[in-house]
Amino acid sequence: MGQGSSGLRRLFREVAKFGAVGGAGVLVNLGVFNLVRQATDLQVVRASVIATVVAIVFNYVGFRYFTYRDRDKSRRTREMSLFLLFSVIGLVIENGLLYTATYGFGWDSSLQSNIFKFLGIGIATLFRFWSYRTWVFRALPVREEPVAGGGATAVGERLRQRVP
């Protein structure tokens, strides 16, 4: 139970940190979305894509330096490439829902746009959490510490040293 509850505790901390960064990212996303909609004549989905891109940059910094700061940093180019790939898929999910609501059903009021933007963010977040933790911010392999004074590994190592 000790090892299982430790893993559960780590997962809970990871979800909490992901949620904190993601929650701030949602505020950035919705804030930029509404600012662009009020300040420009851009169509709703274009404004949403701009807001999503700003939030993606914000979230990368938060995930790399807060949520997943203890994860493998050795392959940063690979990490950023995968992050962008999965973020773009999330962008399509998020804005696809908004596009469908706006142009498929004609739901284009400010309230309706914000509701579908928020729902799209929620669905895309589930995908992003899974993909980021599985593929992008990979956990470092757990090192097994040798048991002091013996153990099967230590005994095997001593036997190999004695064989000519």
Short mmCIF file of C-alpha atoms in Angstrom, two decimals:
data_model
loop_
_atom_site.label_atom_id
_atom_site.label_comp_id
_atom_site.label_asym_id
_atom_site.label_seq_id
_atom_site.Cartn_x
_atom_site.Cartn_y
_atom_site.Cartn_z
CA MET A 1 0.00 0.00 0.00
CA GLY A 2 2.92 2.34 0.72
CA GLN A 3 4.22 2.34 -2.87
CA GLY A 4 0.72 2.58 -4.37
CA SER A 5 -0.33 5.48 -2.18
CA SER A 6 2.96 7.24 -2.94
CA GLY A 7 2.24 6.91 -6.68
CA LEU A 8 -1.30 8.14 -6.14
CA ARG A 9 0.02 11.09 -4.15
CA ARG A 10 2.46 11.96 -6.97
CA LEU A 11 -0.35 11.75 -9.53
CA PHE A 12 -2.55 13.98 -7.36
CA ARG A 13 0.26 16.58 -7.08
CA GLU A 14 0.80 16.41 -10.84
CA VAL A 15 -2.91 16.90 -11.54
CA ALA A 16 -3.03 19.81 -9.07
CA LYS A 17 -0.02 21.53 -10.68
CA PHE A 18 -1.35 20.84 -14.18
CA GLY A 19 -4.70 22.28 -13.06
CA ALA A 20 -3.09 25.40 -11.60
CA VAL A 21 -1.15 26.15 -14.78
CA GLY A 22 -4.08 25.07 -16.95
CA GLY A 23 -6.51 27.21 -14.94
CA ALA A 24 -4.32 30.25 -15.40
CA GLY A 25 -4.03 29.31 -19.10
CA VAL A 26 -7.83 29.18 -19.39
CA LEU A 27 -8.03 32.70 -17.95
CA VAL A 28 -5.37 33.89 -20.41
CA ASN A 29 -7.17 32.12 -23.27
CA LEU A 30 -10.61 33.52 -22.46
CA GLY A 31 -9.21 36.97 -21.64
CA VAL A 32 -7.30 37.26 -24.92
CA PHE A 33 -10.30 35.82 -26.81
CA ASN A 34 -12.69 38.42 -25.45
CA LEU A 35 -10.15 41.24 -25.82
CA VAL A 36 -9.53 40.37 -29.48
CA ARG A 37 -13.28 40.05 -30.13
CA GLN A 38 -13.96 43.46 -28.57
CA ALA A 39 -10.96 45.29 -30.04
CA THR A 40 -11.02 43.92 -33.60
CA ASP A 41 -13.43 42.86 -36.30
CA LEU A 42 -11.94 39.36 -36.55
CA GLN A 43 -14.32 36.46 -36.88
CA VAL A 44 -14.95 34.47 -33.73
CA VAL A 45 -12.86 31.42 -34.63
CA ARG A 46 -9.89 33.52 -35.77
CA ALA A 47 -9.98 35.43 -32.48
CA SER A 48 -10.15 32.10 -30.69
CA VAL A 49 -7.15 30.68 -32.54
CA ILE A 50 -5.08 33.76 -31.61
CA ALA A 51 -6.11 33.38 -27.96
CA THR A 52 -5.31 29.66 -28.01
CA VAL A 53 -1.82 30.30 -29.40
CA VAL A 54 -1.12 32.88 -26.67
CA ALA A 55 -2.34 30.38 -24.06
CA ILE A 56 -0.16 27.60 -25.55
CA VAL A 57 2.97 29.74 -25.08
CA PHE A 58 1.89 30.66 -21.54
CA ASN A 59 1.17 27.02 -20.69
CA TYR A 60 4.47 25.71 -22.05
CA VAL A 61 6.40 27.99 -19.72
CA GLY A 62 4.19 26.99 -16.78
CA PHE A 63 4.35 23.27 -17.51
CA ARG A 64 8.10 23.17 -18.16
CA TYR A 65 9.16 25.30 -15.18
CA PHE A 66 6.45 24.44 -12.64
CA THR A 67 4.36 21.33 -13.31
CA TYR A 68 7.02 19.18 -14.95
CA ARG A 69 10.23 20.85 -13.78
CA ASP A 70 11.51 17.51 -12.41
CA ARG A 71 11.06 15.71 -15.73
CA ASP A 72 13.68 14.85 -18.34
CA LYS A 73 15.17 17.99 -19.90
CA SER A 74 17.80 16.30 -22.06
CA ARG A 75 15.88 16.44 -25.35
CA ARG A 76 14.40 19.94 -25.37
CA THR A 77 13.95 20.11 -29.17
CA ARG A 78 11.99 16.85 -29.15
CA GLU A 79 9.97 18.06 -26.17
CA MET A 80 9.05 21.35 -27.82
CA SER A 81 8.21 19.65 -31.13
CA LEU A 82 5.88 17.16 -29.42
CA PHE A 83 4.40 19.91 -27.25
CA LEU A 84 3.59 21.94 -30.37
CA LEU A 85 2.18 18.91 -32.19
CA PHE A 86 -0.16 17.97 -29.34
CA SER A 87 -1.01 21.63 -28.69
CA VAL A 88 -2.06 22.06 -32.32
CA ILE A 89 -4.26 18.95 -32.05
CA GLY A 90 -5.76 20.47 -28.88
CA LEU A 91 -6.22 23.75 -30.77
CA VAL A 92 -8.17 21.91 -33.49
CA ILE A 93 -10.33 20.14 -30.89
CA GLU A 94 -11.01 23.35 -28.97
CA ASN A 95 -11.72 25.55 -31.98
CA GLY A 96 -13.46 22.81 -33.94
CA LEU A 97 -16.18 22.76 -31.31
CA LEU A 98 -16.46 26.56 -31.43
CA TYR A 99 -16.52 26.48 -35.25
CA THR A 100 -19.30 23.87 -35.24
CA ALA A 101 -21.38 25.85 -32.74
CA THR A 102 -20.85 29.15 -34.56
CA TYR A 103 -21.15 28.16 -38.20
CA GLY A 104 -23.00 24.87 -37.93
CA PHE A 105 -25.71 25.96 -35.50
CA GLY A 106 -25.51 29.76 -35.73
CA TRP A 107 -24.75 30.19 -32.02
CA ASP A 108 -22.71 33.36 -32.25
CA SER A 109 -23.69 35.58 -29.34
CA SER A 110 -20.92 36.59 -26.96
CA LEU A 111 -22.29 34.30 -24.24
CA GLN A 112 -22.69 31.33 -26.59
CA SER A 113 -19.18 31.83 -28.00
CA ASN A 114 -17.70 31.90 -24.49
CA ILE A 115 -19.64 28.80 -23.46
CA PHE A 116 -18.45 26.79 -26.47
CA LYS A 117 -14.93 28.18 -26.18
CA PHE A 118 -14.88 27.02 -22.55
CA LEU A 119 -16.30 23.58 -23.43
CA GLY A 120 -13.72 23.22 -26.20
CA ILE A 121 -10.93 24.11 -23.78
CA GLY A 122 -12.23 21.47 -21.35
CA ILE A 123 -12.33 18.67 -23.92
CA ALA A 124 -8.94 19.65 -25.36
CA THR A 125 -7.49 19.77 -21.83
CA LEU A 126 -8.25 16.10 -21.26
CA PHE A 127 -6.37 15.24 -24.44
CA ARG A 128 -3.50 17.59 -23.58
CA PHE A 129 -3.06 16.21 -20.06
CA TRP A 130 -2.80 12.67 -21.37
CA SER A 131 -0.48 13.55 -24.27
CA TYR A 132 1.80 15.92 -22.36
CA ARG A 133 2.40 13.52 -19.47
CA THR A 134 2.72 10.48 -21.76
CA TRP A 135 4.78 11.84 -24.63
CA VAL A 136 6.12 15.34 -23.96
CA PHE A 137 7.23 15.70 -20.34
CA ARG A 138 8.39 12.13 -19.81
CA ALA A 139 9.30 10.97 -16.34
CA LEU A 140 12.91 10.15 -15.68
CA PRO A 141 13.49 6.42 -15.17
CA VAL A 142 13.46 5.38 -11.52
CA ARG A 143 16.88 4.35 -10.33
CA GLU A 144 17.08 1.30 -8.15
CA GLU A 145 19.43 1.88 -5.25
CA PRO A 146 21.60 -1.09 -4.32
CA VAL A 147 20.67 -2.65 -1.02
CA ALA A 148 23.37 -2.02 1.55
CA GLY A 149 25.21 -5.18 2.51
CA GLY A 150 23.82 -7.51 -0.08
CA GLY A 151 20.77 -8.43 -2.00
CA ALA A 152 20.58 -10.44 -5.20
CA THR A 153 22.07 -7.64 -7.30
CA ALA A 154 25.06 -7.16 -5.03
CA VAL A 155 25.68 -10.93 -4.79
CA GLY A 156 25.49 -11.33 -8.58
CA GLU A 157 27.91 -8.43 -9.05
CA ARG A 158 30.41 -9.99 -6.58
CA LEU A 159 30.20 -13.34 -8.41
CA ARG A 160 30.84 -11.69 -11.78
CA GLN A 161 33.90 -9.93 -10.38
CA ARG A 162 35.40 -13.25 -9.19
CA VAL A 163 34.93 -15.12 -12.46
CA PRO A 164 38.06 -14.73 -14.67
#
